[in-house]
Each structure stands twice: as structure tokens, then as C-alpha cells.
Coordinates of C-alpha atoms (C1' of nucleotides) in Angstrom, one line a residue:
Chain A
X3 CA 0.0 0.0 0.0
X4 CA 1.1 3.2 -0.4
X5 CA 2.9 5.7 2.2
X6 CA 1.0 8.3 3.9
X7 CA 4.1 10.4 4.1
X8 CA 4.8 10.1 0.2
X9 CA 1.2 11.0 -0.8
X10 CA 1.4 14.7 1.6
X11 CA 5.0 15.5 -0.1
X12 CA 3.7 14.1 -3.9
X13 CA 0.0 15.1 -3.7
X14 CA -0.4 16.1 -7.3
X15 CA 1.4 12.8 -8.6
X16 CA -0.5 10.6 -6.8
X17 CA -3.8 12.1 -8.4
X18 CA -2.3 11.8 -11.4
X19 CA -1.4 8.4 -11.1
X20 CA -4.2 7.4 -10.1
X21 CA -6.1 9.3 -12.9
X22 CA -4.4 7.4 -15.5
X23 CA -5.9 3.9 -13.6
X24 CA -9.3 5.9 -14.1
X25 CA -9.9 6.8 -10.6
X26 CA -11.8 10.4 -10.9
X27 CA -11.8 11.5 -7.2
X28 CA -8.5 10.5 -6.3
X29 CA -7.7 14.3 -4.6
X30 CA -10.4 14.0 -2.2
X31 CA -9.6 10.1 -1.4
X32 CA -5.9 10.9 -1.0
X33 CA -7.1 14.2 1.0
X34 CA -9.3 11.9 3.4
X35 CA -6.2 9.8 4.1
X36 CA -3.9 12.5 5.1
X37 CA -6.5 14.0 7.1
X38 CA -7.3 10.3 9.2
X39 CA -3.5 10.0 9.4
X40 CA -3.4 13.4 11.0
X41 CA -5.9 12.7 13.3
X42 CA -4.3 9.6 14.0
X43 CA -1.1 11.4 15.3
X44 CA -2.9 14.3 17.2
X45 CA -5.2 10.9 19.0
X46 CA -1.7 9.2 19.5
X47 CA -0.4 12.4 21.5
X48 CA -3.5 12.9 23.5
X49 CA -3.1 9.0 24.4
X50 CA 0.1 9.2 25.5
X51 CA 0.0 11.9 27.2
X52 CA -2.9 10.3 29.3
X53 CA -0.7 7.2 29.8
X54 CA 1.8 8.8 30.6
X55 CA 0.0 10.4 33.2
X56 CA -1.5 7.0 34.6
X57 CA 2.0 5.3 34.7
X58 CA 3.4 8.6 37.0
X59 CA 0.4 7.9 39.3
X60 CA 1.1 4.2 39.6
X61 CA 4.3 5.2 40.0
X62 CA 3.9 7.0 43.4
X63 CA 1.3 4.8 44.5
X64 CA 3.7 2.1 44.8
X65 CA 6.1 3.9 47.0
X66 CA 3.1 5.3 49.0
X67 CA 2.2 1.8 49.8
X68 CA 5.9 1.2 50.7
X69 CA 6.2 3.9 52.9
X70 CA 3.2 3.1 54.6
X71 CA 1.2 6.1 53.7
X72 CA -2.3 4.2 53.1
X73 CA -4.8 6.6 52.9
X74 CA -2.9 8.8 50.7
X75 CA -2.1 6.0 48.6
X76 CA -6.1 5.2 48.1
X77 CA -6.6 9.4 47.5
X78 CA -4.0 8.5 44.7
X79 CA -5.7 5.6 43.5
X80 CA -9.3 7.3 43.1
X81 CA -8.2 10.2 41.1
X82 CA -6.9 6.6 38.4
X83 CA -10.2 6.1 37.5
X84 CA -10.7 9.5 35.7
X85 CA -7.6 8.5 33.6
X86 CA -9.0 4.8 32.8
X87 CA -11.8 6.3 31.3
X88 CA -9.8 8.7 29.1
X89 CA -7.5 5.8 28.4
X90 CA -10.6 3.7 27.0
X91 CA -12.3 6.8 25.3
X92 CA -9.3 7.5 23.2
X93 CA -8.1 3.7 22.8
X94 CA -10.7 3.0 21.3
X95 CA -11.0 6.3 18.7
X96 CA -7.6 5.3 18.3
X97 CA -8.3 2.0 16.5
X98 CA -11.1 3.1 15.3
X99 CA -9.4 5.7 13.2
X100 CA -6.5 3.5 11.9
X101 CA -9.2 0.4 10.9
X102 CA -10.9 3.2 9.0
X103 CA -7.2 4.4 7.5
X104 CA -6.0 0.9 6.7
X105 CA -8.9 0.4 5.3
X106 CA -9.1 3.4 2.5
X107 CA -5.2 2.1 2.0
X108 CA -5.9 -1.1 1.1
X109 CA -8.4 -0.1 -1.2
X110 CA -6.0 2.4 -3.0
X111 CA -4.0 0.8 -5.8
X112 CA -0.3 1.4 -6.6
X113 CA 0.9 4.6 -8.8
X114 CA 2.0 3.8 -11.9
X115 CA 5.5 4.6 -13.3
X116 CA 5.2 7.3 -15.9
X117 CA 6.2 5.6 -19.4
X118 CA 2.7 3.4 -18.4
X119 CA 0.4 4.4 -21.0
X120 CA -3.4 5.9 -19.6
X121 CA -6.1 3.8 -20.7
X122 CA -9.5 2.5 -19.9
X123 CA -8.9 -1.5 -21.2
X124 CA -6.8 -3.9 -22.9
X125 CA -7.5 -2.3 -26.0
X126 CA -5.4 0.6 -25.2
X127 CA -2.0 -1.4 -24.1
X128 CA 1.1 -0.4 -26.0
X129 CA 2.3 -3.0 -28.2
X130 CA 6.2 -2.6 -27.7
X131 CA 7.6 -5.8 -29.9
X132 CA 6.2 -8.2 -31.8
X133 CA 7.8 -11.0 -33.2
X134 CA 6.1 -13.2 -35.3
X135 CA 8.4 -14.9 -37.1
X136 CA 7.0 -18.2 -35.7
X137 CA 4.0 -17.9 -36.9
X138 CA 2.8 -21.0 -39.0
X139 CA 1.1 -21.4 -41.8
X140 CA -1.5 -23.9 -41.6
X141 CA -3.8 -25.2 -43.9
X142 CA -7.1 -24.4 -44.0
X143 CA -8.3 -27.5 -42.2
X144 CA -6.1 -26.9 -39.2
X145 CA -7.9 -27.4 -35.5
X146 CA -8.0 -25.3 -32.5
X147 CA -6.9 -27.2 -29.9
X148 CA -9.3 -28.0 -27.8
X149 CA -10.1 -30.8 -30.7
X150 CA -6.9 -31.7 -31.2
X151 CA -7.0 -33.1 -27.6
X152 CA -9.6 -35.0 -28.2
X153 CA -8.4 -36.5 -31.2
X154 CA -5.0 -37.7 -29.7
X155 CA -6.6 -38.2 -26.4
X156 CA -4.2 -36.4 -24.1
X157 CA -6.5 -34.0 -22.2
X158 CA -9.8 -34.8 -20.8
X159 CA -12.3 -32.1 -19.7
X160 CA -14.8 -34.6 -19.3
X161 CA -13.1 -36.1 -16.8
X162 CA -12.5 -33.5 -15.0
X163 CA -16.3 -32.0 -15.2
X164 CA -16.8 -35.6 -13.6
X165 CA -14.4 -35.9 -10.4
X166 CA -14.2 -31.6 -9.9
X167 CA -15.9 -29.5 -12.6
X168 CA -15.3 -27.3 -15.1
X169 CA -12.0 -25.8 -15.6
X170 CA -10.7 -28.8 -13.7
X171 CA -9.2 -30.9 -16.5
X172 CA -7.0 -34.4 -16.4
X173 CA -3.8 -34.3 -18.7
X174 CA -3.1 -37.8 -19.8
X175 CA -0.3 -39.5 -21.6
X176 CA 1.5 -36.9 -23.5
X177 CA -0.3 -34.3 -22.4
X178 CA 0.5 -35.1 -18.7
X179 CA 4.6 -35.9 -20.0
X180 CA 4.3 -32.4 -21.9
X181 CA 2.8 -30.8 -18.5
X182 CA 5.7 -31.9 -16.7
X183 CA 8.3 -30.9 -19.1
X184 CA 7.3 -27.6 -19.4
X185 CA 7.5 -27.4 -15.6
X186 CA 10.9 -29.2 -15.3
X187 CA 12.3 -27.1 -18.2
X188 CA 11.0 -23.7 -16.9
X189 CA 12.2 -24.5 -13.2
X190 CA 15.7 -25.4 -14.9
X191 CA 16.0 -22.3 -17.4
X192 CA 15.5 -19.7 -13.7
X193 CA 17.7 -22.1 -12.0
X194 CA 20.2 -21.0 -15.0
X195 CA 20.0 -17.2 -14.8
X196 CA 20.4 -17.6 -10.8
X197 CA 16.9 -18.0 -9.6
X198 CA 16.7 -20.2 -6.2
X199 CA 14.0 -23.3 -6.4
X200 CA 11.1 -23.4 -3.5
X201 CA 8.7 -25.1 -3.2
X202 CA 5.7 -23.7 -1.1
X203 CA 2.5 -24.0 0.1
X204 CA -0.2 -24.3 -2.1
X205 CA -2.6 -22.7 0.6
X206 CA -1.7 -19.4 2.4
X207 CA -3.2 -17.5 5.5
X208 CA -5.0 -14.4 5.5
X209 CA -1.9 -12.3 6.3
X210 CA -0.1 -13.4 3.3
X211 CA -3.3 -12.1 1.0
X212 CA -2.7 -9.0 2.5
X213 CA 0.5 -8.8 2.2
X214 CA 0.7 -9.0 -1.2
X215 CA -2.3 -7.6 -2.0
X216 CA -4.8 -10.4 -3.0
X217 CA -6.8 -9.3 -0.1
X218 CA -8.7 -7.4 0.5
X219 CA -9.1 -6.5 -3.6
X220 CA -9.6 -10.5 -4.9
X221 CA -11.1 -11.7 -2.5
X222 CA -13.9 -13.2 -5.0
X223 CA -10.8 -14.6 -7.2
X224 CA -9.5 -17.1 -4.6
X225 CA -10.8 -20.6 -3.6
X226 CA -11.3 -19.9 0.3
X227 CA -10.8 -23.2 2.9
X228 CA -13.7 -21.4 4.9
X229 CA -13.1 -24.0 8.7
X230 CA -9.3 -22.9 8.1
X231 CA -8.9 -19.4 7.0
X232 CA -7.1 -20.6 4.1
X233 CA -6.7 -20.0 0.3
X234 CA -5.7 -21.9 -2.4
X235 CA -3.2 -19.8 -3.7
X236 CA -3.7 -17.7 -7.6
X237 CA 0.0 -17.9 -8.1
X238 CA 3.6 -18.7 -6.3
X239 CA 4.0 -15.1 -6.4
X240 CA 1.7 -15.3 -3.1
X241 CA 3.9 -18.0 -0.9
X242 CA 7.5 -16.9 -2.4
X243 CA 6.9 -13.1 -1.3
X244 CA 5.4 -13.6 1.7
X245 CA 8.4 -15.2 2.8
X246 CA 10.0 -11.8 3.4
X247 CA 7.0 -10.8 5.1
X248 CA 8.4 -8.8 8.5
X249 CA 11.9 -9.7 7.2
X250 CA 15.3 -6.9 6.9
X251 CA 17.3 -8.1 4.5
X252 CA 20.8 -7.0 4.2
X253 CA 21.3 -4.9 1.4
X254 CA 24.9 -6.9 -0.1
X255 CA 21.5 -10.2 -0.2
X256 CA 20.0 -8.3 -3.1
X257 CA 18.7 -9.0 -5.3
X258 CA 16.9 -12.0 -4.2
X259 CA 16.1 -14.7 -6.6
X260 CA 13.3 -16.9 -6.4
X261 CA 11.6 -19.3 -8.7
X262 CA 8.8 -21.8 -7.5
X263 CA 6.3 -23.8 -9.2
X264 CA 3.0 -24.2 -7.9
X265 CA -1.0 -25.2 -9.3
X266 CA -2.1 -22.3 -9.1
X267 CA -6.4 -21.4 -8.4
X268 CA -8.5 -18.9 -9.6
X269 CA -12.3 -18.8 -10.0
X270 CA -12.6 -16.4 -12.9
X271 CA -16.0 -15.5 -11.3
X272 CA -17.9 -13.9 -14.3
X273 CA -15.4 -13.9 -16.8
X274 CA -16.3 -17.4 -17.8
X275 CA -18.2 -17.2 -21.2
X276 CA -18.2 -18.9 -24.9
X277 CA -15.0 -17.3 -25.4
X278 CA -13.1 -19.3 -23.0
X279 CA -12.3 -22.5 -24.6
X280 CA -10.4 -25.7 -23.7
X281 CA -6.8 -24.0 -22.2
X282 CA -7.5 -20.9 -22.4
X283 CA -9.0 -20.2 -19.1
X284 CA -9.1 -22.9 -16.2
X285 CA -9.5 -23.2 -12.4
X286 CA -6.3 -24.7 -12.0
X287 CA -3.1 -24.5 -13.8
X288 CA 0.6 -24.9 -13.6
X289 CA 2.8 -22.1 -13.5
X290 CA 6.5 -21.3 -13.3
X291 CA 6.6 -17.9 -11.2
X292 CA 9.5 -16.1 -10.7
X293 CA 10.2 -13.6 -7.9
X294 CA 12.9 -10.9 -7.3
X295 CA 13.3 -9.2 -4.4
X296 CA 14.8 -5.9 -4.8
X297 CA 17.1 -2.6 -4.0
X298 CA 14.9 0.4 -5.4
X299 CA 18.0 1.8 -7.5
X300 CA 18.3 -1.6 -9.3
X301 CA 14.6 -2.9 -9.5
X302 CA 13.9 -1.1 -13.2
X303 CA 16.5 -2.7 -14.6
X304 CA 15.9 -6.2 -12.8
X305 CA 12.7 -6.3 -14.5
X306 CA 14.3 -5.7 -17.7
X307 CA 16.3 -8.6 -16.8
X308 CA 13.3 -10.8 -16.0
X309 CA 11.4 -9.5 -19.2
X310 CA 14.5 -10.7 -21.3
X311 CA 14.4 -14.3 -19.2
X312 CA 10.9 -15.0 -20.2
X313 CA 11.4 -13.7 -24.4
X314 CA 14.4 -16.3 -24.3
X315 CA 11.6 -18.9 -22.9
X316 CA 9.1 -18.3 -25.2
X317 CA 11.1 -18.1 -28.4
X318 CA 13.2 -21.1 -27.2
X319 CA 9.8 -22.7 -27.6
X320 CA 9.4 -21.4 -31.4
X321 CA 6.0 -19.3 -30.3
X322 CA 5.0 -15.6 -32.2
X323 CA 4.8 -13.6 -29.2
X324 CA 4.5 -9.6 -28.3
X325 CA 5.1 -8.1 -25.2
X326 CA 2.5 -5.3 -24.3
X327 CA 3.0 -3.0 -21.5
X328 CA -0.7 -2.6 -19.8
X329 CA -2.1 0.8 -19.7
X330 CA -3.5 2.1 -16.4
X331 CA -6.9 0.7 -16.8
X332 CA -5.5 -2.6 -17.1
X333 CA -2.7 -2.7 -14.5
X334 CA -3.3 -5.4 -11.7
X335 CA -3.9 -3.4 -8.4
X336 CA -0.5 -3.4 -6.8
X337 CA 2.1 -2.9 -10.1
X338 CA 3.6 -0.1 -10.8
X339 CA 4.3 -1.6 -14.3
X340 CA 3.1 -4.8 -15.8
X341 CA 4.8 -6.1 -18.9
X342 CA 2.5 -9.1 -20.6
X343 CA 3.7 -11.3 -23.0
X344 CA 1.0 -12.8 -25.6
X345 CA 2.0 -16.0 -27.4
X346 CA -0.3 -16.4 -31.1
X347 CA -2.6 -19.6 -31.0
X348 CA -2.7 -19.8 -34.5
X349 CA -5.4 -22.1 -35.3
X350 CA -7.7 -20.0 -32.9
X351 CA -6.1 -16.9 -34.1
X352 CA -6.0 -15.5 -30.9
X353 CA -3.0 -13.7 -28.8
X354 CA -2.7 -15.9 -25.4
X355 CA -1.6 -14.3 -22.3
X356 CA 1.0 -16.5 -21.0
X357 CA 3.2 -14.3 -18.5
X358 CA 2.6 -10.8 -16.7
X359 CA 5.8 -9.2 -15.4
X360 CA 5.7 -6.8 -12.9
X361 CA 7.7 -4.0 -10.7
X362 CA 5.4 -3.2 -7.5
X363 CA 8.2 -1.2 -6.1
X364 CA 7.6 -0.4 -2.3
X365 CA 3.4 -1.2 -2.9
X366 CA 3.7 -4.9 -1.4
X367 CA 7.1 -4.3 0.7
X368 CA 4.9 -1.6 2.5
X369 CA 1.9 -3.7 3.6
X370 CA 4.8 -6.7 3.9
X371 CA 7.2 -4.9 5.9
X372 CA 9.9 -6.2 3.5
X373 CA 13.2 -4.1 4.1
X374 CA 16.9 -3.6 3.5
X375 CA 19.4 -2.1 5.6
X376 CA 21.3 0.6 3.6
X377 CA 25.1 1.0 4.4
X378 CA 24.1 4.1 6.3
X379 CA 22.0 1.1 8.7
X380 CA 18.9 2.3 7.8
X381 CA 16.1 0.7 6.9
X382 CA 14.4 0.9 3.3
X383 CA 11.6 -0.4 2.1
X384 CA 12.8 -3.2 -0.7
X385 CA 11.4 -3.2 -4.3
X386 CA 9.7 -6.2 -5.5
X387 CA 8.9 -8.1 -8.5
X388 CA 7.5 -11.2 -10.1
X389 CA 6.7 -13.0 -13.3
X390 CA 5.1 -15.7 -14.9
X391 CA 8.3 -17.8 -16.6
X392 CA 5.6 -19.7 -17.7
X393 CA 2.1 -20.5 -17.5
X394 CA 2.1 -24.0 -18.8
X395 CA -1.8 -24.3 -20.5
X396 CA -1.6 -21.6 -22.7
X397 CA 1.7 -22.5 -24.3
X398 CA 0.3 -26.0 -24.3
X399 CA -2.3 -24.9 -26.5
X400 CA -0.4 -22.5 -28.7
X401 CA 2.2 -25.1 -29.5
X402 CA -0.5 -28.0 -29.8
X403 CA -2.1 -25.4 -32.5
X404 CA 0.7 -24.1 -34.2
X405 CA 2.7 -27.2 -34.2
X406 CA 0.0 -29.9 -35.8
X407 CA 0.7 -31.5 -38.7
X408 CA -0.6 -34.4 -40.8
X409 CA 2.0 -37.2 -39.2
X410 CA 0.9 -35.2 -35.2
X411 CA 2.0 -32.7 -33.0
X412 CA 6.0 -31.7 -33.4
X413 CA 7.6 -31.2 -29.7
X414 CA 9.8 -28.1 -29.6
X415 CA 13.0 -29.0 -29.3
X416 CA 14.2 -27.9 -26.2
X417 CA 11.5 -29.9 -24.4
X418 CA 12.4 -33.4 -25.9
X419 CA 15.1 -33.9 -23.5
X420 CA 11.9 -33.7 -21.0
X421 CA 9.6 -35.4 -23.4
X422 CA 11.6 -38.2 -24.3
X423 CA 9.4 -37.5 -27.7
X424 CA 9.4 -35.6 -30.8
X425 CA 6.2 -36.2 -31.7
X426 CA 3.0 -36.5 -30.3
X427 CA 1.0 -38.8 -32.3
X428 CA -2.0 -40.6 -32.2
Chain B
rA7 C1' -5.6 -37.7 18.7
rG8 C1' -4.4 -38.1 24.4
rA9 C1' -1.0 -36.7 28.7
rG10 C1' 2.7 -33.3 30.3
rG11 C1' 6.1 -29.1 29.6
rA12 C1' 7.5 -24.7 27.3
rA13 C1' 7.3 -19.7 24.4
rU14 C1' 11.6 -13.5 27.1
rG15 C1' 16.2 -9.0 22.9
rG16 C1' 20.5 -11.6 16.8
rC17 C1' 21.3 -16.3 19.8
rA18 C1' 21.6 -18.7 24.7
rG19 C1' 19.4 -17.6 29.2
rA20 C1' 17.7 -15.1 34.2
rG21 C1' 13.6 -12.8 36.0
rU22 C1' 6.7 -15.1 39.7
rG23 C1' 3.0 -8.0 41.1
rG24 C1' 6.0 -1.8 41.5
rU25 C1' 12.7 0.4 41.4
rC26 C1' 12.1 -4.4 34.5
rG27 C1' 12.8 -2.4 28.1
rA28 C1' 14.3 -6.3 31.0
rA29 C1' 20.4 -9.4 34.7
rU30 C1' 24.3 -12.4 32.7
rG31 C1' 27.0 -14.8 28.7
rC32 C1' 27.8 -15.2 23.4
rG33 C1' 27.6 -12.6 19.0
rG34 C1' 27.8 -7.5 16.4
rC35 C1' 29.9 -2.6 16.3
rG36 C1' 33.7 1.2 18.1
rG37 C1' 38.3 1.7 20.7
rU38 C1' 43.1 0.5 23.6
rC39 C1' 47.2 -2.7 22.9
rU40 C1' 50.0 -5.0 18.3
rU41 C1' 54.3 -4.5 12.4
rG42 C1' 49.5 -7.2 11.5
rA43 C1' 46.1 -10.7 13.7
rA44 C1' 44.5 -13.4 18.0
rA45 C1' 43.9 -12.9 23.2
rA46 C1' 42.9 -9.4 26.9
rC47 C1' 40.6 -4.9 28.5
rC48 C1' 37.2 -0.5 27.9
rG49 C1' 32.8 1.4 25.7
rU50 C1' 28.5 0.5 22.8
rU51 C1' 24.5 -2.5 20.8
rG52 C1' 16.1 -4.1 20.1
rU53 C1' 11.8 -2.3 17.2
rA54 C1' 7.8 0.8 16.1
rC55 C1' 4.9 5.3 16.7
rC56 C1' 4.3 10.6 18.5
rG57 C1' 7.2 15.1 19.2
rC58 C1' 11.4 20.7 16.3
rG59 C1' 13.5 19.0 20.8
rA60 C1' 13.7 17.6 25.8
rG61 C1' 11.2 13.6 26.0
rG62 C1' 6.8 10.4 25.8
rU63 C1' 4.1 5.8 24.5
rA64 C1' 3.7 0.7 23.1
rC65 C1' 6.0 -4.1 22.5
rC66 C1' 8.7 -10.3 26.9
rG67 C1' 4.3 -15.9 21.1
rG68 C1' -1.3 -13.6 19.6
rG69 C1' -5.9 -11.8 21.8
rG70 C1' -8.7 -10.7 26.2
rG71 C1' -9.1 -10.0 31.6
rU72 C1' -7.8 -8.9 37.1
rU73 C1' -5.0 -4.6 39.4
rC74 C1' -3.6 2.1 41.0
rG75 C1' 0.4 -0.9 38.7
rA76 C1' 1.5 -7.2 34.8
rA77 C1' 7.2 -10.3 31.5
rU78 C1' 5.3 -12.0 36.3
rC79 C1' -1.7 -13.7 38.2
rC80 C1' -6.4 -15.5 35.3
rC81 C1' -8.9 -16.9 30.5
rU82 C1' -8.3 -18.1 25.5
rC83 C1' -5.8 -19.1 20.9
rU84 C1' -1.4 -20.4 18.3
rU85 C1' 3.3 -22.7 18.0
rC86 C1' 7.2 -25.8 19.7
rC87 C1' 9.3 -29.9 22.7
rU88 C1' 8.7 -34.9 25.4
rC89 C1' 5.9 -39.4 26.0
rU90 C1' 1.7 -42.6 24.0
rG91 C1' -1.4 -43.6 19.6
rC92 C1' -2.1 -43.3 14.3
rC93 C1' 0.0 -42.4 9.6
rA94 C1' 2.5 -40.9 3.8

RNA sequence: AGAGGAAUGGCAGAGUGGUCGAAUGCGGCGGUCUUGAAAACCGUUGUACCGCGAGGUACCGGGGGUUCGAAUCCCUCUUCCUCUGCCA
């Protein structure tokens, strides 16, 4: 979330941040906050001064009592109860006025960087490369690939409609072994460029929404474990940052490299329509996430550095891709700057989403507590960062489509290490 | 799952109602000594919030309570350890 200090020295930046995610009455919001976090401070100071007061008193009636001096101890101890009620009065405006400030914070999403373009929806991101030098061409009898599963029998939505429901689908046979390549060779390809493996929880406890911002915005997104107070998580990014939760890191540990894979669970509540088709949008899927954790001097280029890791995985796997950077309508709540690659289905002829990469800079390390000590020994909120490196359905359907032929279904390359196949046939 | 025990500063570990934000040791940092290092010795060393400052407030696993006053007493939750049971 963002700093209450930052928004009363920026003002004007912060509406105009804002703006450009659509938000129309962002002064006044941002005015209400530094107006609660002023009366926070002027409640804070009556407070203490009343405890102060209190622990003075308590004070002297303890070395009335030792002295001997009863009944001026009890005098003492009458004129507490005045305090006590003061103490309770302003306690509880106290917390009162914070829930209501943490609360307008949470709801407030992250500034984004300047070169992020304003826009109201995906139709006004800023196409900044396309390469579609992949792209096949396929003959006019070419299948999307939700029939081409069928046909070799390697994914089975019925099945999964059976034992779960929809969006729930078994991968069998190749399509399981293809699965599990493109997890093994994602995990090894950030293990390369110096990202450490975890492996996490696939649930996470309602701190760890917060921190990194799932709560209290998508709530309605995650699958909730209601007798635990547990979600299933939407993406590693969720586990792997929270592990820095209410952590100081020194500052010679960054950057901080992490790369995890994980199922990850959404419920797409409402976005589920005839558009969504076989892989293109499930309840569960695999993903390879990778997480940086970051000095705010290095983070912009770090992200460079992760955009360049997941073009390198993606044209390794022979797909027509562009990268997009979302405009301010479409930015996820807590980035500062989201960078999506797009890989081209080309049966479907659709552009697939298949990784999001994104600079929160101090958004999440704020409500996470996530800092570095500087050489000076201070303490500094970090910078972090995260992307997909990859979502595996999406690429499973894009190569599936763009890779038929009449003999089957060619295996890039770099996977048939994994594979142990070159083809997938029937 | 049952019985018992425990949770204190970076770590170890004292502290059972006031003088305790907390002894002591280790570690860290600074210094003395040394050609340098070690050893020894001296000093220093938690976090957050409020305040221009002096200073104040809060924090001894979390939450609640008793009390003028709680690390200390009570309730509750969580976690860990030991023993018994079950189990991948």
C-alpha cells in the first residue's frame, strides 16, 4: 500500500497516477487519508500523554504503599479512575481511526511509473515488440486445440467436469509428460539465470493475501478453505513473497532470486463465457513464477532482466509472441508496471496471455514490511517483483495449434530432453 | 488424537506483582594494545509510533481479563518440545 508520508509530499502525482488507472476522485480520497492519518497522530499524543499520566500515578502509588502512607495511597488511587476512562475513550478512537485508515489504504491501488500508458482497457495497451516470425502457416483445415486433444486423447475435460468441474481438466499421456516438461524445463531455465527453487504451500493464511495484495481486492478470485482461514493460492508469487514478510534483509543479499512452481487457483468468477475454450482459461493450472526481491536503485533494470528471461523462454519454444506494457486501466492493483507477454494460438487466431511481469516497487514491501538495511544502517523499504516464466496451459495450447501436422503434434526441441518424444501422435 | 512441559532482545538464558525495556553470557559494532592478527581490556549494541527538541508511548508468542500498577496472576488461541497412539 502506499505511504501516507509520500502521498502529503507528492500530492499532485498521486492524483495523477491514479487518474491514468481511471480513478476520478482520487484528490479527495488521498485528502481523506492525510486528514485520518493526521488525526491519528494528534489521537496518539493525547493518548500518551494520558498514559503517561496514569504510569506517573502508579508510580507514586507504589512507593506510598511502601512507605506506609495508606490513605494517601487510596486518594492517589481514586483520582486513576478519571484516567481509565480517558485511556478507554481515546483507545478505542484510536483504532477506530486507523481500521478506517487501513482500510481506505488497502483499497487504493499502486501509482504507476510514468512511461505506463493511460487507458481505460486492454484495447489501449502499447504494443512494444512483436515478433512473429514463428508464426505457421496452416492449412485451412487446421484445428484449435481444444479438438486436437480430443483426437490424440491427451486431455480430458470430461473427466475433470466428472471428479471436480469445469475448468478442472486431467492431462493424460502426453499431455500429462508435456505438462511436466514444461515445468521441469521452466524450473531449470530460472535455476540457470540464478533464480533459487522453492517449493511452497499451495494454501496461504489471511496475512499473506494482504501482504501481497490479493486481499482485500480479490477476495472473490481465490478458492477460500472457509473452517481454516485458508486459500488456495492464484499464483507462487503469493507464498514466495510472503516469505519476506516482516523480514530486513541486508542490502549486499539483493537482489533476491526466487523461482517456484506451484497449481495455481482462480475462479474467474464472471469472466467465464463462450470465449473461453479448452486451455484458455481454467480453475487450476501450472505455472513457473518467478520472484525478485529488490534494491529500489536496481529494481527497473531487474525487471528488464526478467522481461529478457521469459522472451528467451518463449522463443526457445518457437512461439510468435509480443510483449504489451498494460495501460492504467489494465494494471493489476499493486504494479507499478506490468509487462504481458502474448504468445499467437494460430489455429484460434488469438493472442494468449502466458506471462505478466511486474515492478510493485515499495506497494507490497509496505503492507509486507519487507526491508533492507542501507550501508548508512537504515532501513528501506525493498522493491519487488515477479513473473510468470511460464504459464504452462496456454503455451500447451499454442504449440498444440501451431505445431499440428498431418504425421501429429511436433515437440519443440528444447523440451524433448523432458519429453523423451518428438512427436506426439495418435 | 491423548498426557505433560515450554514460548523473554541476533542467539543462549535469568527474571513469579512496582525500582524491569528487562540481569548475565555469546555474537555484532567502536576503541586501547599490536608490524598485522588473535587474546585481553574499555565502551556500545532491540523495534515501532508521536514530538522541532527535551522527551513520551507501546511491545517479553497472539488476543482478552484482574490490578492504582503485569514479562510476572487468570482466561483463550497459536506454535514448539517430550511421551503414548495413528499415519505418507
Amino acid at each position: 500500500m502506499l505511504q501516507v508520508n509520500n502521498i502529503q509530499e507528492n500530492l499532485d502525482k498521486f492524483v495523477e497516477g491514479l487518474g491514468k488507472r481511471g480513478i476520478q476522485n482520487a484528490k479527495d480520497l488521498l485528502n481523506e487519508v492525510i486528514d485520518l492519518d493526521d488525526q491519528r497522530k494528534k489521537t496518539q499524543q493525547e493518548l500518551d500523554e494520558v498514559k503517561a499520566k496514569s504510569n506517573q500515578l502508579a508510580k507514586q502509588i507504589g512507593q506510598l504503599f511502601k512507605e506506609g502512607k495508606k490513605d494517601e495511597a487510596e486518594a492517589a488511587k481514586a483520582e486513576t479512575a478519571e484516567l481509565k476512562e480517558k485511556d478507554k475513550a481515546l483507545s478505542e478512537q484510536m483504532s477506530f481511526i486507523q481500521d478506517q485508515l487501513l482500510n481506505k489504504l488497502y483499497n487504493i491501488p499502486n501509482i504507476p511509473n510514468p512511461i505506463v500508458p493511460a487507458g481505460k482497457s486492454e484495447d489501449d495497451n502499447e504494443v512494444v515488440k512483436v515478433d512473429d516470425s514463428a508464426t505457421p502457416t496452416l492449412g485451412e483445415d487446421a484445428k484449435p486445440h481444444w479438438d486436437l486433444i480430443s483426437e490424440y486423447d491427451i486431455i480430458d475435460f470430461e473427466l475433470g467436469n466428472k471428479v471436480t468441474g469445469a475448468g478442472f481438466p486431467f492431462y493424460k499421456g502426453a499431455g500429462a509428460r508435456m505438462v511436466r516438461a514444461m515445468i521441469n524445463y521452466f524450473l531449470d531455465e530460472a535455476q540457470k539465470a540464478g533464480y533459487v527453487e522453492v517449493q511452497t504451500p499451495i494454501l496461504i493464511n489471511e496475512d499473506s493475501g494482504y501482504g501481497t495484495g490479493q486481499l482485500p481486492d480479490k477476495e472473490g478470485q481465490m478458492y477460500g478453505i472457509t473452517d481454516s482461514n485458508l486459500f488456495l493460492i492464484p499464483t507462487a508469487e503469493v507464498p514466495i513473497t510472503n516469505i519476506y514478510r516482516d523480514v530486513i534483509v541486508n542490502e549486499a543479499e539483493l537482489p533476491i532470486k526466487h523461482v517456484g512452481y506451484t497449481p495455481c487457483f482462480r475462479r474467474e468468477a464472471g469472466s467465464w463465457g463462450a470465449h473461453v475454450r479448452g486451455l484458455n482459461r481454467l480453475h487450476q493450472f501450472d505455472k513457473v513464477e518467478i520472484v525478485q526481491i529488490a534494491n529500489p536503485d536496481k529494481s527497473y533494470e531487474l525487471l528488464d532482466e526478467m522481461v529478457a528471461h521469459v522472451e528467451k523462454l518463449v522463443k526457445s519454444l518457437g512461439l510468435p509472441y509480443r510483449i504489451l506494457r498494460l495501460c492504467g486501466g489494465d494494471l493489476g492493483f499493486t504494479s507499478a508496471i506490468t509487462y504481458d507477454f502474448e504468445v499467437y494460438s494460430a489455429a484460434q487466431k488469438k493472442w494468449l496471455e502466458v506471462s505478466s511481469v511486474s515492478n510493485f516497487e515499495t506497494y507490497q514491501a509496505n503492507r509486507l514490511k519487507l526491508r533492507y538495511k542501507n550501508a548508512d544502517n537504515k532501513k528501506q523499504l525493498a522493491h519487488t517483483l515477479n513473473g510468470s516464466a511460464l504459464a504452462v496451459p496456454r503455451i500447451l495450447a499454442a504449440i498444440l495449434e501451431n505445431n499440428q501436422t498431418p504425421e501429429g503434434i511436433k515437440v519443440p526441441e528444447v523440451l524433448q530432453p523432458y519429453t523423451g518424444m518428438s512427436m506426439i501422435t495418435k
